[in-house]
Amino acid sequence: MKHLAWLALTLALFAATLLLTEWSDTRDLSHQREWDIARADGAEGELDGLRFSVREARAVVVASKPDRALVLVRLAVQGSPKAASQWIDCRASLRGKGGETWLPLYTASSSGAIRLIAPDGKDNGTCLVSGVSETGPTLSDHLYRLPSADLDDLTLRVSGYGTRPSALAFPIRPTVRTIKPGQ
Amino acid sequence: MKPLASVLIVLLGGGILGVLMSTLPSYDSSLRPIAVHADAKGVGQGRLFAAELKGLTSADAISYAWAGTETVRDTSATFLVAELSVTALRKSLMIEAVWLGATGRRYSQSARVENAPRTLPSTWFQPGLHDTTRAVFELPEDEIPGGQLVLTARGNAILDSAVHLSAPATPPQKRDTLRLEP
């Protein structure tokens, strides 16, 4: 009987060790993944005190390479600085119907491409929650490169380190413009 | 008889423990990336990306234009330029490359040509899009035949796939100066 008690104690400690390790790993993982999705009805949605809206969704296809497109998404965010600080950062990714994830481009030429596609010729920069206020919207521009065939079925997901695994999801249907060389 | 049996049991246990300790794999080898080799068509498909080695060229010097300035780099070894076709499978990513030489030495990409057009360190790969890129190495010429290009997703590649693309049996064409075009 005494041996059984020791065995049970060993098993209980082993299970407790597993749980503690798993809890910490699950917390780390949940800050990276988005599995609690709040779907916005239209172009506006709110998550953890910040209100996001999709101001622009434009795609450009170059006629010489029709299989791929550049997509510009302009986001506006408004909310209290306290809520913004709890977001910590902001990630906006596009999802395809097959689960593909396209991340925004941050290259030397992406700013120029954003200014070319944007209706006002401006690049409002990346999504920084540190500048969010209640008095007016803060704009950000996100450029993606993806197959033209996926333009019809896209979802924009917006989340922060502090909100994940929760994320906002917007259906995106960009207007498509085809550019011929020399235009 | 009983004390002798006890001593034998202790010695046997010690022996088994010694064997276990001596055959215990190191942390690095237990968690290293999982090697995936190219198929018959030359395409290596990892968990996050697929890649194909389109060609190898070696050269004594490399030239390219960057920000309107002509740049020429020469080397006391040999430049090896690997032309690649890569597509991401699940999400946007960047890729790291290492040349695994014929002697087993591992060569990182040359940092002296990082501003050259279409080089691997500056290229993002997107799901659904095939993009061409190039990895540039500086190494002894005899490390090229029998070597392999090893590609991993940038970041933490622990237990993730490492795509191995073997060099052709014949040495690549060598040029005095190789021009890297956009």
Short mmCIF file of C-alpha atoms in Angstrom, two decimals:
data_model
loop_
_atom_site.label_atom_id
_atom_site.label_comp_id
_atom_site.label_asym_id
_atom_site.label_seq_id
_atom_site.Cartn_x
_atom_site.Cartn_y
_atom_site.Cartn_z
CA MET A 1 0.00 0.00 0.00
CA LYS A 2 2.90 2.29 0.86
CA HIS A 3 4.48 1.64 -2.54
CA LEU A 4 1.23 2.55 -4.28
CA ALA A 5 1.11 5.84 -2.41
CA TRP A 6 4.65 6.72 -3.57
CA LEU A 7 3.74 5.74 -7.12
CA ALA A 8 0.61 7.90 -7.03
CA LEU A 9 2.62 10.83 -5.64
CA THR A 10 5.21 10.44 -8.43
CA LEU A 11 2.49 10.38 -11.07
CA ALA A 12 0.78 13.42 -9.54
CA LEU A 13 4.05 15.41 -9.52
CA PHE A 14 4.78 14.31 -13.10
CA ALA A 15 1.32 15.47 -14.20
CA ALA A 16 1.76 18.77 -12.36
CA THR A 17 5.13 19.34 -14.10
CA LEU A 18 3.56 18.62 -17.49
CA LEU A 19 0.67 21.00 -16.80
CA LEU A 20 2.96 23.83 -15.67
CA THR A 21 5.19 23.44 -18.74
CA GLU A 22 2.23 23.11 -21.08
CA TRP A 23 0.52 26.19 -19.59
CA SER A 24 3.57 28.34 -20.23
CA ASP A 25 4.04 26.95 -23.77
CA THR A 26 0.35 27.42 -24.59
CA ARG A 27 0.55 31.05 -23.45
CA ASP A 28 3.59 31.64 -25.68
CA LEU A 29 1.84 29.97 -28.61
CA SER A 30 -1.41 31.88 -28.11
CA HIS A 31 0.48 35.20 -28.44
CA GLN A 32 1.62 34.10 -31.91
CA ARG A 33 -1.49 32.39 -33.31
CA GLU A 34 -4.99 33.67 -34.09
CA TRP A 35 -7.69 31.14 -33.32
CA ASP A 36 -10.40 33.26 -31.67
CA ILE A 37 -11.73 35.24 -34.63
CA ALA A 38 -14.25 38.09 -34.29
CA ARG A 39 -15.76 38.64 -37.73
CA ALA A 40 -16.62 42.22 -38.63
CA ASP A 41 -19.92 42.62 -40.48
CA GLY A 42 -18.64 45.23 -42.89
CA ALA A 43 -15.65 47.50 -43.03
CA GLU A 44 -15.63 48.29 -39.29
CA GLY A 45 -14.97 46.22 -36.21
CA GLU A 46 -13.86 46.54 -32.60
CA LEU A 47 -11.54 44.38 -30.53
CA ASP A 48 -10.29 44.98 -27.00
CA GLY A 49 -11.14 48.69 -27.01
CA LEU A 50 -9.79 49.64 -30.44
CA ARG A 51 -12.07 50.32 -33.39
CA PHE A 52 -10.65 49.48 -36.82
CA SER A 53 -12.07 50.31 -40.22
CA VAL A 54 -10.89 49.43 -43.72
CA ARG A 55 -10.64 52.70 -45.66
CA GLU A 56 -9.16 51.37 -48.91
CA ALA A 57 -8.58 48.01 -50.54
CA ARG A 58 -6.99 48.37 -53.97
CA ALA A 59 -5.19 45.86 -56.14
CA VAL A 60 -2.86 46.53 -59.04
CA VAL A 61 -1.96 43.91 -61.64
CA VAL A 62 0.86 44.58 -64.09
CA ALA A 63 -0.19 43.33 -67.54
CA SER A 64 3.21 41.71 -68.15
CA LYS A 65 2.83 39.58 -65.01
CA PRO A 66 -0.91 38.92 -64.70
CA ASP A 67 -0.53 36.01 -62.26
CA ARG A 68 0.36 38.32 -59.35
CA ALA A 69 -1.06 41.44 -57.76
CA LEU A 70 -0.04 44.14 -55.32
CA VAL A 71 -2.77 44.85 -52.79
CA LEU A 72 -2.94 48.02 -50.73
CA VAL A 73 -5.06 48.01 -47.58
CA ARG A 74 -5.53 51.26 -45.69
CA LEU A 75 -6.63 50.89 -42.09
CA ALA A 76 -7.96 53.48 -39.66
CA VAL A 77 -7.85 52.87 -35.92
CA GLN A 78 -9.35 54.84 -33.05
CA GLY A 79 -9.55 54.22 -29.32
CA SER A 80 -8.17 55.09 -25.94
CA PRO A 81 -4.38 55.14 -25.40
CA LYS A 82 -4.92 52.76 -22.47
CA ALA A 83 -6.57 50.17 -24.72
CA ALA A 84 -3.88 50.73 -27.35
CA SER A 85 -1.12 50.06 -24.83
CA GLN A 86 -2.73 46.72 -24.01
CA TRP A 87 -2.58 45.75 -27.69
CA ILE A 88 1.24 46.27 -27.50
CA ASP A 89 1.60 46.04 -31.28
CA CYS A 90 -0.51 45.60 -34.41
CA ARG A 91 -0.35 42.90 -37.10
CA ALA A 92 -2.47 42.99 -40.24
CA SER A 93 -2.30 39.93 -42.49
CA LEU A 94 -4.33 38.72 -45.45
CA ARG A 95 -5.76 35.19 -45.48
CA GLY A 96 -6.76 33.15 -48.50
CA LYS A 97 -9.53 30.60 -48.71
CA GLY A 98 -6.95 27.80 -48.36
CA GLY A 99 -5.53 29.26 -45.14
CA GLU A 100 -2.54 30.95 -46.81
CA THR A 101 -1.17 33.95 -44.89
CA TRP A 102 0.31 36.97 -46.67
CA LEU A 103 2.25 39.40 -44.50
CA PRO A 104 2.78 43.08 -45.37
CA LEU A 105 5.86 43.99 -47.38
CA TYR A 106 8.44 46.18 -45.70
CA THR A 107 11.06 46.61 -48.39
CA ALA A 108 12.93 49.58 -49.81
CA SER A 109 10.46 49.86 -52.68
CA SER A 110 7.20 49.17 -50.83
CA SER A 111 6.70 52.79 -49.76
CA GLY A 112 6.97 53.95 -53.37
CA ALA A 113 4.47 51.29 -54.46
CA ILE A 114 2.03 52.37 -51.73
CA ARG A 115 2.20 56.00 -52.91
CA LEU A 116 1.62 54.81 -56.48
CA ILE A 117 -1.51 52.82 -55.60
CA ALA A 118 -3.00 55.07 -52.91
CA PRO A 119 -5.73 57.44 -54.15
CA ASP A 120 -4.09 60.43 -52.42
CA GLY A 121 -0.51 59.40 -53.27
CA LYS A 122 0.44 59.12 -49.57
CA ASP A 123 2.02 56.41 -47.47
CA ASN A 124 0.72 56.55 -43.90
CA GLY A 125 3.27 54.02 -42.64
CA THR A 126 2.84 50.86 -40.64
CA CYS A 127 0.21 50.15 -38.02
CA LEU A 128 1.55 51.59 -34.77
CA VAL A 129 -0.86 51.51 -31.83
CA SER A 130 1.35 53.92 -29.88
CA GLY A 131 -0.12 56.84 -31.83
CA VAL A 132 -3.79 55.90 -31.37
CA SER A 133 -6.12 58.45 -29.82
CA GLU A 134 -9.85 58.90 -29.15
CA THR A 135 -10.02 62.23 -30.92
CA GLY A 136 -9.49 61.02 -34.48
CA PRO A 137 -8.52 58.03 -36.62
CA THR A 138 -4.90 57.03 -37.12
CA LEU A 139 -4.22 55.73 -40.63
CA SER A 140 -1.80 53.03 -41.73
CA ASP A 141 -1.03 51.46 -45.11
CA HIS A 142 -0.23 47.81 -45.77
CA LEU A 143 1.08 46.41 -49.04
CA TYR A 144 0.82 42.72 -49.96
CA ARG A 145 2.00 40.67 -52.95
CA LEU A 146 -0.13 37.65 -53.76
CA PRO A 147 -1.57 35.60 -56.66
CA SER A 148 -4.24 37.41 -58.70
CA ALA A 149 -6.40 34.28 -58.52
CA ASP A 150 -6.83 34.82 -54.77
CA LEU A 151 -8.15 38.39 -55.00
CA ASP A 152 -11.79 37.31 -54.94
CA ASP A 153 -11.71 35.61 -51.57
CA LEU A 154 -9.56 37.45 -49.05
CA THR A 155 -9.88 38.10 -45.35
CA LEU A 156 -7.94 40.76 -43.48
CA ARG A 157 -6.98 39.80 -39.94
CA VAL A 158 -5.92 42.41 -37.42
CA SER A 159 -4.50 41.51 -34.02
CA GLY A 160 -1.91 42.58 -31.49
CA TYR A 161 0.46 40.70 -29.22
CA GLY A 162 -1.83 41.60 -26.35
CA THR A 163 -5.04 40.45 -28.07
CA ARG A 164 -3.94 37.16 -29.57
CA PRO A 165 -5.29 34.52 -29.88
CA SER A 166 -8.19 36.96 -30.51
CA ALA A 167 -8.20 38.76 -33.87
CA LEU A 168 -10.55 40.87 -35.97
CA ALA A 169 -11.45 39.57 -39.44
CA PHE A 170 -12.70 41.73 -42.32
CA PRO A 171 -13.83 40.39 -45.69
CA ILE A 172 -11.75 42.18 -48.34
CA ARG A 173 -12.73 42.64 -51.98
CA PRO A 174 -10.16 44.98 -53.53
CA THR A 175 -10.89 46.98 -56.64
CA VAL A 176 -8.53 45.77 -59.34
CA ARG A 177 -6.63 48.00 -61.76
CA THR A 178 -4.47 46.57 -64.53
CA ILE A 179 -1.44 48.60 -65.54
CA LYS A 180 0.21 48.18 -68.92
CA PRO A 181 3.94 48.89 -69.24
CA GLY A 182 4.51 52.56 -69.98
CA GLN A 183 1.32 53.71 -68.25
CA MET B 1 26.43 -15.71 -3.01
CA LYS B 2 23.89 -12.98 -2.30
CA PRO B 3 26.50 -10.16 -1.87
CA LEU B 4 28.13 -11.22 -5.14
CA ALA B 5 24.78 -11.05 -6.97
CA SER B 6 24.18 -7.59 -5.55
CA VAL B 7 27.59 -6.39 -6.74
CA LEU B 8 26.92 -7.85 -10.20
CA ILE B 9 23.53 -6.11 -10.38
CA VAL B 10 25.12 -2.77 -9.42
CA LEU B 11 27.89 -3.25 -11.99
CA LEU B 12 25.36 -4.22 -14.68
CA GLY B 13 23.25 -1.17 -13.86
CA GLY B 14 26.33 1.05 -14.01
CA GLY B 15 27.26 -0.49 -17.36
CA ILE B 16 23.78 0.12 -18.79
CA LEU B 17 23.82 3.70 -17.53
CA GLY B 18 27.24 4.23 -19.13
CA VAL B 19 25.98 2.92 -22.47
CA LEU B 20 22.90 5.15 -22.28
CA MET B 21 25.01 8.21 -21.46
CA SER B 22 27.55 7.55 -24.20
CA THR B 23 24.84 7.11 -26.84
CA LEU B 24 22.71 10.06 -25.69
CA PRO B 25 22.33 12.42 -28.67
CA SER B 26 23.35 16.03 -28.07
CA TYR B 27 20.73 18.77 -27.73
CA ASP B 28 21.68 20.21 -31.13
CA SER B 29 21.47 16.91 -32.96
CA SER B 30 18.15 16.01 -31.29
CA LEU B 31 16.50 19.26 -32.29
CA ARG B 32 18.24 20.00 -35.57
CA PRO B 33 16.16 20.62 -38.70
CA ILE B 34 14.85 17.55 -40.50
CA ALA B 35 16.61 17.01 -43.83
CA VAL B 36 14.35 16.86 -46.90
CA HIS B 37 16.00 15.97 -50.22
CA ALA B 38 14.87 17.04 -53.67
CA ASP B 39 12.67 14.62 -55.61
CA ALA B 40 13.39 13.22 -59.08
CA LYS B 41 12.30 16.51 -60.67
CA GLY B 42 14.78 18.43 -58.53
CA VAL B 43 12.13 20.06 -56.31
CA GLY B 44 12.67 19.95 -52.56
CA GLN B 45 9.46 20.43 -50.60
CA GLY B 46 9.75 21.44 -46.97
CA ARG B 47 6.98 22.20 -44.48
CA LEU B 48 6.82 25.92 -45.28
CA PHE B 49 8.32 26.25 -48.77
CA ALA B 50 9.35 24.40 -51.92
CA ALA B 51 12.57 25.15 -53.79
CA GLU B 52 14.34 24.12 -56.96
CA LEU B 53 17.98 24.67 -57.88
CA LYS B 54 17.89 26.18 -61.36
CA GLY B 55 21.61 26.50 -61.89
CA LEU B 56 25.07 27.05 -60.43
CA THR B 57 27.73 29.42 -61.71
CA SER B 58 31.16 30.11 -60.27
CA ALA B 59 33.23 33.22 -60.87
CA ASP B 60 36.38 35.00 -59.79
CA ALA B 61 34.52 38.31 -59.52
CA ILE B 62 30.94 39.58 -59.35
CA SER B 63 29.57 42.86 -60.65
CA TYR B 64 26.21 44.53 -60.14
CA ALA B 65 24.60 47.94 -60.01
CA TRP B 66 23.26 49.27 -56.74
CA ALA B 67 21.60 52.67 -56.26
CA GLY B 68 23.04 53.83 -59.56
CA THR B 69 26.59 52.81 -58.64
CA GLU B 70 28.55 50.04 -60.33
CA THR B 71 30.02 47.60 -57.83
CA VAL B 72 32.63 44.91 -58.47
CA ARG B 73 33.66 42.35 -55.85
CA ASP B 74 36.54 39.95 -56.26
CA THR B 75 37.67 37.17 -53.97
CA SER B 76 40.73 35.14 -53.09
CA ALA B 77 38.46 32.09 -53.17
CA THR B 78 35.62 31.46 -55.65
CA PHE B 79 32.18 32.98 -55.85
CA LEU B 80 29.44 30.39 -56.18
CA VAL B 81 26.05 31.72 -57.32
CA ALA B 82 23.05 29.41 -56.92
CA GLU B 83 19.97 30.40 -58.94
CA LEU B 84 16.79 29.26 -57.20
CA SER B 85 13.06 29.10 -57.73
CA VAL B 86 11.16 29.27 -54.44
CA THR B 87 7.52 29.35 -53.44
CA ALA B 88 6.10 29.68 -49.94
CA LEU B 89 3.45 27.11 -49.08
CA ARG B 90 1.60 28.55 -46.09
CA LYS B 91 2.73 32.05 -45.19
CA SER B 92 5.04 34.83 -46.30
CA LEU B 93 8.59 34.04 -45.28
CA MET B 94 12.29 34.62 -45.82
CA ILE B 95 14.80 31.85 -46.32
CA GLU B 96 18.36 31.21 -45.16
CA ALA B 97 20.88 29.25 -47.19
CA VAL B 98 24.06 27.39 -46.31
CA TRP B 99 26.40 25.61 -48.71
CA LEU B 100 27.33 22.21 -47.31
CA GLY B 101 30.70 21.61 -48.97
CA ALA B 102 32.09 18.31 -50.18
CA THR B 103 34.29 18.13 -47.05
CA GLY B 104 31.31 18.69 -44.76
CA ARG B 105 32.17 22.31 -43.99
CA ARG B 106 29.23 24.72 -43.91
CA TYR B 107 29.51 28.07 -45.71
CA SER B 108 27.17 30.99 -44.97
CA GLN B 109 26.15 33.39 -47.71
CA SER B 110 28.60 36.12 -48.57
CA ALA B 111 27.75 39.39 -46.83
CA ARG B 112 29.89 41.30 -49.36
CA VAL B 113 27.20 41.17 -52.06
CA GLU B 114 24.15 41.82 -49.91
CA ASN B 115 23.11 44.80 -52.01
CA ALA B 116 23.14 42.80 -55.25
CA PRO B 117 19.73 42.44 -56.93
CA ARG B 118 17.45 39.49 -56.19
CA THR B 119 19.65 37.97 -53.51
CA LEU B 120 18.16 35.62 -50.98
CA PRO B 121 18.66 37.72 -47.81
CA SER B 122 16.47 40.53 -49.21
CA THR B 123 13.70 38.43 -50.78
CA TRP B 124 10.28 37.68 -49.32
CA PHE B 125 8.48 34.63 -50.67
CA GLN B 126 4.71 34.58 -50.87
CA PRO B 127 2.26 31.66 -50.85
CA GLY B 128 1.17 30.73 -54.36
CA LEU B 129 3.90 32.71 -56.15
CA HIS B 130 7.03 31.23 -57.72
CA ASP B 131 9.91 33.68 -57.38
CA THR B 132 13.48 33.41 -58.55
CA THR B 133 16.34 34.42 -56.32
CA ARG B 134 20.06 33.79 -55.92
CA ALA B 135 22.32 32.77 -53.07
CA VAL B 136 25.97 33.84 -53.27
CA PHE B 137 28.80 32.08 -51.44
CA GLU B 138 32.57 32.50 -51.26
CA LEU B 139 34.36 29.19 -50.88
CA PRO B 140 37.26 27.03 -52.09
CA GLU B 141 36.57 25.69 -55.56
CA ASP B 142 36.92 22.04 -54.53
CA GLU B 143 33.98 22.42 -52.11
CA ILE B 144 31.54 22.80 -55.02
CA PRO B 145 31.36 19.35 -56.68
CA GLY B 146 29.60 16.97 -54.31
CA GLY B 147 28.25 19.84 -52.22
CA GLN B 148 24.65 20.64 -51.29
CA LEU B 149 22.62 23.78 -50.88
CA VAL B 150 20.70 23.65 -47.59
CA LEU B 151 17.67 25.94 -47.26
CA THR B 152 15.71 26.64 -44.06
CA ALA B 153 13.02 29.14 -43.18
CA ARG B 154 14.54 32.18 -41.48
CA GLY B 155 14.22 32.15 -37.73
CA ASN B 156 13.87 29.15 -35.51
CA ALA B 157 14.35 26.03 -37.63
CA ILE B 158 14.27 23.58 -34.71
CA LEU B 159 12.63 20.36 -35.91
CA ASP B 160 11.51 22.17 -39.05
CA SER B 161 12.48 20.99 -42.52
CA ALA B 162 15.83 21.78 -44.15
CA VAL B 163 15.64 21.37 -47.92
CA HIS B 164 18.81 19.84 -49.40
CA LEU B 165 19.47 20.50 -53.09
CA SER B 166 22.48 18.63 -54.46
CA ALA B 167 25.00 20.15 -56.86
CA PRO B 168 25.24 18.52 -60.29
CA ALA B 169 28.03 15.98 -60.65
CA THR B 170 29.82 18.19 -63.17
CA PRO B 171 31.44 21.41 -61.86
CA PRO B 172 29.57 24.59 -62.82
CA GLN B 173 30.67 26.85 -65.59
CA LYS B 174 33.29 29.32 -64.33
CA ARG B 175 33.54 32.92 -65.47
CA ASP B 176 36.07 35.65 -64.84
CA THR B 177 33.36 38.14 -63.94
CA LEU B 178 29.70 37.30 -63.40
CA ARG B 179 27.18 40.08 -63.88
CA LEU B 180 24.19 39.91 -61.50
CA GLU B 181 21.21 41.39 -63.31
CA PRO B 182 17.95 42.46 -61.60
#
